[in-house]
Coordinates of C-alpha atoms and ligand atoms in Angstrom, one line a residue:
M1 CA 22.2 0.7 -6.6
R2 CA 21.0 1.8 -3.4
Q3 CA 18.8 4.5 -1.7
T4 CA 17.8 4.9 1.8
L5 CA 15.3 6.7 3.0
K6 CA 14.3 7.9 6.7
V7 CA 10.9 7.9 8.5
Q8 CA 10.9 10.5 11.4
I9 CA 7.9 10.3 13.2
S10 CA 9.3 11.3 16.4
D11 CA 12.8 11.0 18.0
K12 CA 11.8 7.6 19.1
K13 CA 9.6 6.3 16.1
S14 CA 12.3 6.9 13.4
Y15 CA 13.5 4.2 10.9
D16 CA 15.3 3.8 7.5
I17 CA 13.6 2.2 4.4
E18 CA 16.2 0.7 2.1
I19 CA 15.4 0.3 -1.7
S20 CA 18.3 -1.4 -3.7
D21 CA 19.0 -4.4 -6.5
S22 CA 21.6 -5.9 -4.6
G23 CA 21.6 -9.7 -4.6
F24 CA 19.8 -11.9 -2.0
D25 CA 23.3 -12.5 0.1
K26 CA 23.4 -8.8 0.9
L27 CA 19.7 -9.0 2.3
N28 CA 20.4 -11.7 4.3
R29 CA 23.1 -10.5 5.7
Q30 CA 21.5 -7.1 6.5
I31 CA 18.7 -8.8 8.3
S32 CA 21.1 -10.8 10.2
E33 CA 23.1 -7.7 11.2
M34 CA 19.6 -6.3 12.6
T35 CA 18.4 -9.0 14.3
E36 CA 21.8 -10.2 15.8
G37 CA 21.0 -11.5 19.2
Q38 CA 17.3 -11.6 19.0
R39 CA 15.3 -14.7 18.1
R40 CA 13.3 -14.5 14.7
L41 CA 9.9 -15.5 13.7
V42 CA 9.7 -14.8 9.9
I43 CA 6.0 -14.8 8.3
I44 CA 6.2 -15.2 4.7
S45 CA 3.9 -15.5 2.1
K46 CA 3.4 -19.2 0.7
K47 CA 4.3 -18.0 -3.0
V48 CA 7.3 -16.0 -2.2
Y49 CA 8.5 -19.3 0.1
D50 CA 8.2 -21.3 -3.3
L51 CA 10.1 -19.2 -5.1
Y52 CA 12.7 -18.0 -2.9
R53 CA 13.2 -20.2 -0.2
C54 CA 17.1 -21.1 -1.9
D55 CA 17.9 -17.4 -1.3
L56 CA 16.6 -16.5 1.8
R57 CA 18.5 -17.7 4.7
F58 CA 16.5 -18.7 7.8
S59 CA 15.9 -21.9 9.6
E60 CA 13.0 -24.0 8.8
E61 CA 11.8 -23.2 12.7
E62 CA 11.6 -19.7 12.3
I63 CA 9.5 -19.9 9.3
F64 CA 5.7 -19.5 9.4
I65 CA 4.2 -19.9 5.8
L66 CA 1.2 -17.7 5.0
K67 CA -1.0 -18.8 2.0
D68 CA -1.9 -15.8 -0.2
G69 CA -4.9 -13.9 -0.7
E70 CA -6.8 -11.2 1.4
K71 CA -8.8 -13.7 2.8
E72 CA -5.7 -15.4 4.9
K73 CA -5.9 -11.6 6.7
N74 CA -7.9 -13.3 9.5
I75 CA -8.2 -13.7 13.2
K76 CA -7.4 -17.5 13.0
N77 CA -4.4 -16.8 11.5
Y78 CA -3.4 -14.1 13.8
L79 CA -3.9 -16.6 16.4
K80 CA -1.7 -19.1 14.7
I81 CA 1.1 -16.8 14.4
M82 CA 0.8 -15.7 18.2
K83 CA 0.9 -19.2 19.2
R84 CA 3.8 -19.9 17.3
A85 CA 5.7 -16.7 18.7
I86 CA 4.7 -18.4 22.2
E87 CA 6.0 -21.6 21.3
L88 CA 9.2 -20.3 19.7
G89 CA 9.6 -18.4 23.4
L90 CA 9.8 -15.2 21.8
T91 CA 9.8 -12.3 24.8
R92 CA 9.5 -8.7 23.9
S93 CA 13.6 -8.1 23.0
D94 CA 12.8 -10.5 19.8
V95 CA 11.5 -9.5 16.4
L96 CA 9.1 -10.7 13.7
I97 CA 9.8 -10.1 9.8
A98 CA 7.1 -10.0 7.4
I99 CA 8.2 -11.4 3.8
G100 CA 5.6 -10.7 1.2
G101 CA 2.8 -8.5 -0.1
G102 CA 0.4 -6.2 2.1
V103 CA -1.6 -9.1 3.5
V104 CA 1.8 -11.0 5.4
G105 CA 2.9 -7.1 6.1
D106 CA -0.5 -6.1 7.9
I107 CA -1.0 -9.5 10.0
T108 CA 2.6 -9.5 10.9
G109 CA 2.5 -5.6 12.3
F110 CA -0.5 -6.6 14.0
V111 CA 1.3 -9.4 15.7
A112 CA 3.9 -7.3 16.6
S113 CA 1.9 -4.5 17.9
T114 CA 0.0 -6.9 20.3
Y115 CA 2.5 -9.6 21.3
M116 CA 3.6 -8.9 24.9
R117 CA 2.2 -5.2 24.3
G118 CA 4.8 -4.7 21.0
I119 CA 7.8 -6.2 19.8
D120 CA 10.0 -5.2 16.7
F121 CA 9.2 -6.1 13.4
I122 CA 10.8 -5.8 9.8
Q123 CA 8.9 -5.3 6.6
V124 CA 10.6 -7.1 3.5
P125 CA 7.6 -6.0 0.9
T126 CA 8.2 -8.4 -2.4
T127 CA 5.1 -6.7 -4.5
L128 CA 5.1 -3.2 -5.9
L129 CA 2.2 -2.6 -4.1
S130 CA 3.5 -3.1 -0.8
A131 CA 6.9 -1.3 -1.7
V132 CA 5.1 1.8 -2.5
D133 CA 2.3 1.5 0.1
S134 CA 1.6 -0.6 2.9
S135 CA 4.8 -1.4 4.1
V136 CA 5.6 1.9 5.2
G137 CA 3.5 4.1 7.7
G138 CA 2.9 1.9 10.2
K139 CA -0.9 0.7 9.2
T140 CA -1.2 -3.1 10.5
A141 CA -4.7 -5.0 10.6
I142 CA -6.7 -8.0 10.2
D143 CA -9.9 -8.5 8.6
F144 CA -13.1 -9.4 10.9
Q145 CA -16.9 -10.1 10.0
E146 CA -15.7 -9.2 6.3
A147 CA -14.6 -5.7 7.1
K148 CA -11.3 -5.1 5.7
N149 CA -8.8 -3.8 8.2
I150 CA -11.3 -3.2 11.0
V151 CA -9.2 -4.5 13.9
G152 CA -5.9 -2.9 13.7
S153 CA -3.2 -0.6 14.8
F154 CA -0.9 2.1 13.9
Y155 CA 2.5 0.2 14.8
Q156 CA 6.0 1.3 12.8
P157 CA 8.4 -1.2 12.1
K158 CA 11.9 -1.4 12.6
A159 CA 13.2 -0.8 9.1
V160 CA 12.1 -1.7 5.7
F161 CA 14.1 -3.4 3.5
I162 CA 13.0 -3.4 -0.4
N163 CA 14.8 -5.5 -2.8
I164 CA 13.3 -4.9 -6.2
N165 CA 14.6 -8.5 -7.4
F166 CA 11.4 -9.8 -5.7
L167 CA 9.6 -7.8 -8.5
K168 CA 10.9 -9.9 -11.3
T169 CA 8.5 -12.7 -10.6
L170 CA 5.7 -10.5 -10.1
D171 CA 2.9 -11.2 -13.1
K172 CA 1.9 -8.3 -15.0
R173 CA -1.3 -7.9 -13.4
Q174 CA 0.0 -7.7 -10.0
F175 CA 2.5 -5.4 -11.1
L176 CA -0.1 -2.9 -12.6
S177 CA -2.0 -3.4 -9.1
G178 CA 1.1 -1.6 -7.5
M179 CA 0.9 0.8 -10.4
G180 CA -2.4 2.1 -9.4
E181 CA -0.9 3.2 -6.0
V182 CA 2.0 4.6 -7.6
L183 CA -0.2 6.7 -9.9
K184 CA -2.3 8.0 -7.1
Y185 CA 0.7 9.8 -5.7
A186 CA 1.0 11.9 -9.1
F187 CA -2.2 13.1 -8.1
I188 CA -1.5 14.5 -4.8
E189 CA 2.3 15.6 -5.1
D190 CA 1.7 19.1 -4.1
N191 CA -0.4 18.3 -0.8
C192 CA 2.4 16.3 0.4
N193 CA 4.8 19.4 1.1
Y194 CA 7.9 17.5 0.7
K195 CA 10.7 19.6 0.4
H196 CA 10.8 20.2 -3.5
S197 CA 8.8 19.1 -6.3
L198 CA 9.3 15.5 -7.6
F199 CA 7.5 15.7 -11.0
L200 CA 5.9 12.5 -10.4
F201 CA 3.2 13.3 -12.8
E202 CA 5.8 14.1 -15.5
F203 CA 8.2 11.3 -14.5
L204 CA 5.1 8.7 -14.8
T205 CA 3.9 10.1 -18.2
L206 CA 7.8 10.3 -19.9
G207 CA 9.0 6.8 -18.1
C208 CA 6.4 4.6 -19.1
E209 CA 8.3 2.4 -21.3
K210 CA 11.0 2.0 -18.5
I211 CA 8.6 1.4 -15.9
M212 CA 6.9 -1.3 -17.9
Q213 CA 9.8 -3.0 -18.7
R214 CA 10.9 -3.0 -15.0
E215 CA 14.2 -1.1 -15.7
P216 CA 15.8 -1.4 -12.4
I217 CA 17.2 2.1 -11.9
T218 CA 13.7 3.4 -12.8
I219 CA 11.9 1.3 -10.6
I220 CA 14.4 2.1 -8.0
R221 CA 13.5 6.1 -8.4
M222 CA 9.7 5.7 -8.9
I223 CA 9.8 3.8 -5.6
E224 CA 12.1 6.2 -4.0
Y225 CA 9.7 9.3 -5.2
C226 CA 6.6 7.7 -4.2
L227 CA 8.0 6.9 -0.5
N228 CA 9.6 10.4 -0.4
L229 CA 5.8 11.6 -0.8
K230 CA 4.3 9.1 1.9
I231 CA 7.0 9.5 4.3
S232 CA 6.5 13.4 4.2
V233 CA 3.0 12.6 4.8
V234 CA 3.3 10.4 7.7
N235 CA 5.9 12.0 9.3
Q236 CA 3.3 15.1 9.4
D237 CA 0.3 13.1 10.5
E238 CA 1.1 9.4 11.5
K239 CA -2.8 8.5 12.7
E240 CA -4.8 10.1 9.8
C241 CA -6.4 13.0 11.9
G242 CA -5.7 15.0 8.7
L243 CA -3.3 15.4 6.0
R244 CA -2.9 11.4 5.8
K245 CA -6.3 11.4 4.5
I246 CA -5.1 12.4 0.8
L247 CA -3.5 8.7 0.6
N248 CA -7.1 7.5 0.1
F249 CA -7.3 9.3 -3.2
G250 CA -9.6 7.1 -5.3
H251 CA -10.2 4.8 -2.2
T252 CA -13.8 5.5 -1.3
F253 CA -14.8 4.1 -4.7
A254 CA -12.5 1.4 -4.7
H255 CA -13.5 0.0 -1.4
A256 CA -17.0 -0.2 -2.1
L257 CA -16.0 -1.8 -5.6
E258 CA -14.0 -4.5 -3.8
T259 CA -16.4 -5.0 -1.3
I260 CA -19.3 -5.4 -3.3
T261 CA -17.4 -7.9 -6.0
K262 CA -16.1 -9.6 -2.3
Y263 CA -12.7 -8.9 -2.9
K264 CA -12.5 -11.7 -6.2
K265 CA -13.0 -9.5 -9.0
Y266 CA -10.6 -6.7 -8.8
T267 CA -7.0 -6.3 -7.7
H268 CA -6.6 -3.4 -5.1
G269 CA -4.8 -1.4 -7.5
E270 CA -7.2 -1.9 -10.2
A271 CA -10.1 -0.6 -7.9
V272 CA -8.1 2.3 -6.9
V273 CA -7.6 3.2 -10.7
Y274 CA -11.4 2.9 -11.4
G275 CA -12.1 5.0 -8.1
M276 CA -9.5 7.7 -9.5
Y277 CA -11.3 7.7 -13.0
F278 CA -14.7 8.1 -11.1
I279 CA -13.4 11.0 -9.1
L280 CA -11.5 12.8 -11.8
E281 CA -14.4 12.4 -14.1
W282 CA -16.9 13.7 -11.3
A283 CA -14.4 16.8 -10.5
H284 CA -14.1 17.7 -13.9
K285 CA -18.0 17.6 -14.2
K286 CA -18.3 19.9 -11.4
E287 CA -15.3 22.2 -12.7
Y288 CA -12.9 21.4 -9.7
I289 CA -10.8 20.8 -12.4
N290 CA -10.1 22.3 -16.0
Y291 CA -10.2 20.2 -19.1
S292 CA -6.5 20.3 -19.8
Y293 CA -5.6 18.8 -16.5
Y294 CA -8.4 16.3 -16.7
R295 CA -7.4 15.3 -20.2
L296 CA -3.7 14.7 -19.0
S297 CA -4.7 12.9 -15.8
I298 CA -7.0 10.3 -18.2
E299 CA -4.2 9.9 -21.0
L300 CA -1.9 8.8 -18.1
L301 CA -4.1 6.1 -16.9
Y302 CA -4.7 4.8 -20.2
K303 CA -0.8 4.8 -21.1
Y304 CA -0.6 2.2 -18.4
G305 CA -3.5 0.3 -20.1
F306 CA -6.1 1.0 -17.7
K307 CA -9.5 1.5 -19.0
P308 CA -12.5 3.3 -17.2
L309 CA -14.9 0.7 -15.5
K310 CA -17.3 -0.7 -17.6
N311 CA -19.4 -3.3 -15.3
K312 CA -22.6 -1.4 -13.6
Y313 CA -22.7 -1.9 -9.7
P314 CA -26.0 -1.3 -8.0
V315 CA -25.4 2.5 -6.5
E316 CA -27.6 2.3 -3.6
K317 CA -25.4 -0.6 -2.8
L318 CA -22.2 1.1 -3.2
I319 CA -23.5 4.1 -1.0
E320 CA -24.3 1.6 1.8
I321 CA -21.0 0.3 1.8
M322 CA -19.4 3.7 1.5
K323 CA -21.5 4.6 4.6
K324 CA -20.1 1.9 6.5
D325 CA -16.6 3.0 5.5
K326 CA -13.7 3.6 8.1
K327 CA -13.4 7.4 6.8
A328 CA -17.2 8.3 7.1
S329 CA -18.4 10.1 9.9
A330 CA -21.7 11.6 11.2
D331 CA -23.8 9.9 8.0
K332 CA -21.4 11.6 5.6
I333 CA -19.1 9.9 3.0
T334 CA -15.6 11.2 2.4
F335 CA -14.0 11.8 -0.9
I336 CA -10.6 12.8 -1.8
V337 CA -11.2 15.0 -5.0
P338 CA -8.9 16.6 -7.4
C339 CA -9.3 20.5 -7.1
A340 CA -5.9 21.6 -9.3
K341 CA -3.2 20.0 -11.0
K342 CA -1.4 17.4 -8.9
Q343 CA -3.8 18.6 -5.9
V344 CA -6.8 17.3 -3.8
K345 CA -8.9 18.0 -0.9
E346 CA -11.5 16.5 1.3
I347 CA -15.1 16.8 0.8
K348 CA -17.8 15.2 3.0
L349 CA -21.3 14.2 1.4
T350 CA -24.4 12.9 2.6
A351 CA -25.6 9.9 1.0
C352 CA -28.0 11.5 -1.2
E353 CA -25.6 14.1 -2.7
A354 CA -23.1 10.8 -3.0
E355 CA -25.8 9.4 -5.3
G356 CA -26.0 12.2 -7.4
M357 CA -22.2 11.5 -8.3
F358 CA -23.3 8.6 -10.1
Ligands
LIG1 N1 -2.5 3.4 2.5 C1 -2.7 4.4 2.9 C2 -1.8 5.0 3.8 O1 -0.7 4.1 4.4 O2 -2.6 5.8 4.9

């Protein structure tokens, strides 16, 4: 099975995303065809390289192996990749290929956007999280001085190839981390202005068993639904001037939680789910949403095995981190809050008001 979606930001900035369960031979062929006549540098996650080196057709010379983990998305690795591109003699007509999760995609995209003022890059996401979120939409970045994604750019890939066979070897925790981002889309569907209703909330409620079994057709459909919503948002607001902020539902709290625990305790998706629990609870208390939608929402998160956060963290510290968030402005903290079924809105709170949420 194969689905092709199109990102169309402008006439010059458009690209295809292919979601498929075909064999790796097909993936190799497609990449070869797309990069014909170009020199290539392939940045690949160490885990993916160890598992799939025999399935992927690249020469040793083309490969740059990046160790796994957020801490690898740093300036040293950025420079190492740059150096390698220069050693290989890559010109502006050549191409970078990212094979891995969000870390590989983000750093490769950032190198691509800055090497010779920009060269092509192709995303081959191998985790659920990168397939439904980070590989699409052109956010590229590295972390610097303990600030996540502080150095980066908006730079769209030339193509995205999502082959769900990579998900077979994803451990359960990483799969569920991706589900955190998938679930997010269910709460924002009506803001995305997609051409028709996808009923993602209902699809995720009814399809839980098949999704957790990673049934291929269901997984392809699920990724397709999420990306239809994301593409619709990105086409309307590439640079996050307005609408795109809704993709940060659950993320204000999530980033604070990840930062306070130094990115070691929770996966990104887990943190997003805790962020969604937090804001759903608050929105219900403030009567932004009614009890029935609140219950349905909590039940949906529960269905996937997610529970509310038990650990307590110092509120002043969390608020301090939220104030430094890229989304904060003029001393106010931005939250994306649910305001009706499948709908959210942006609110800005002072630090004092935000403290009152806890
Ligand atoms: N991950 C959120 C976005 O792409 O805007």
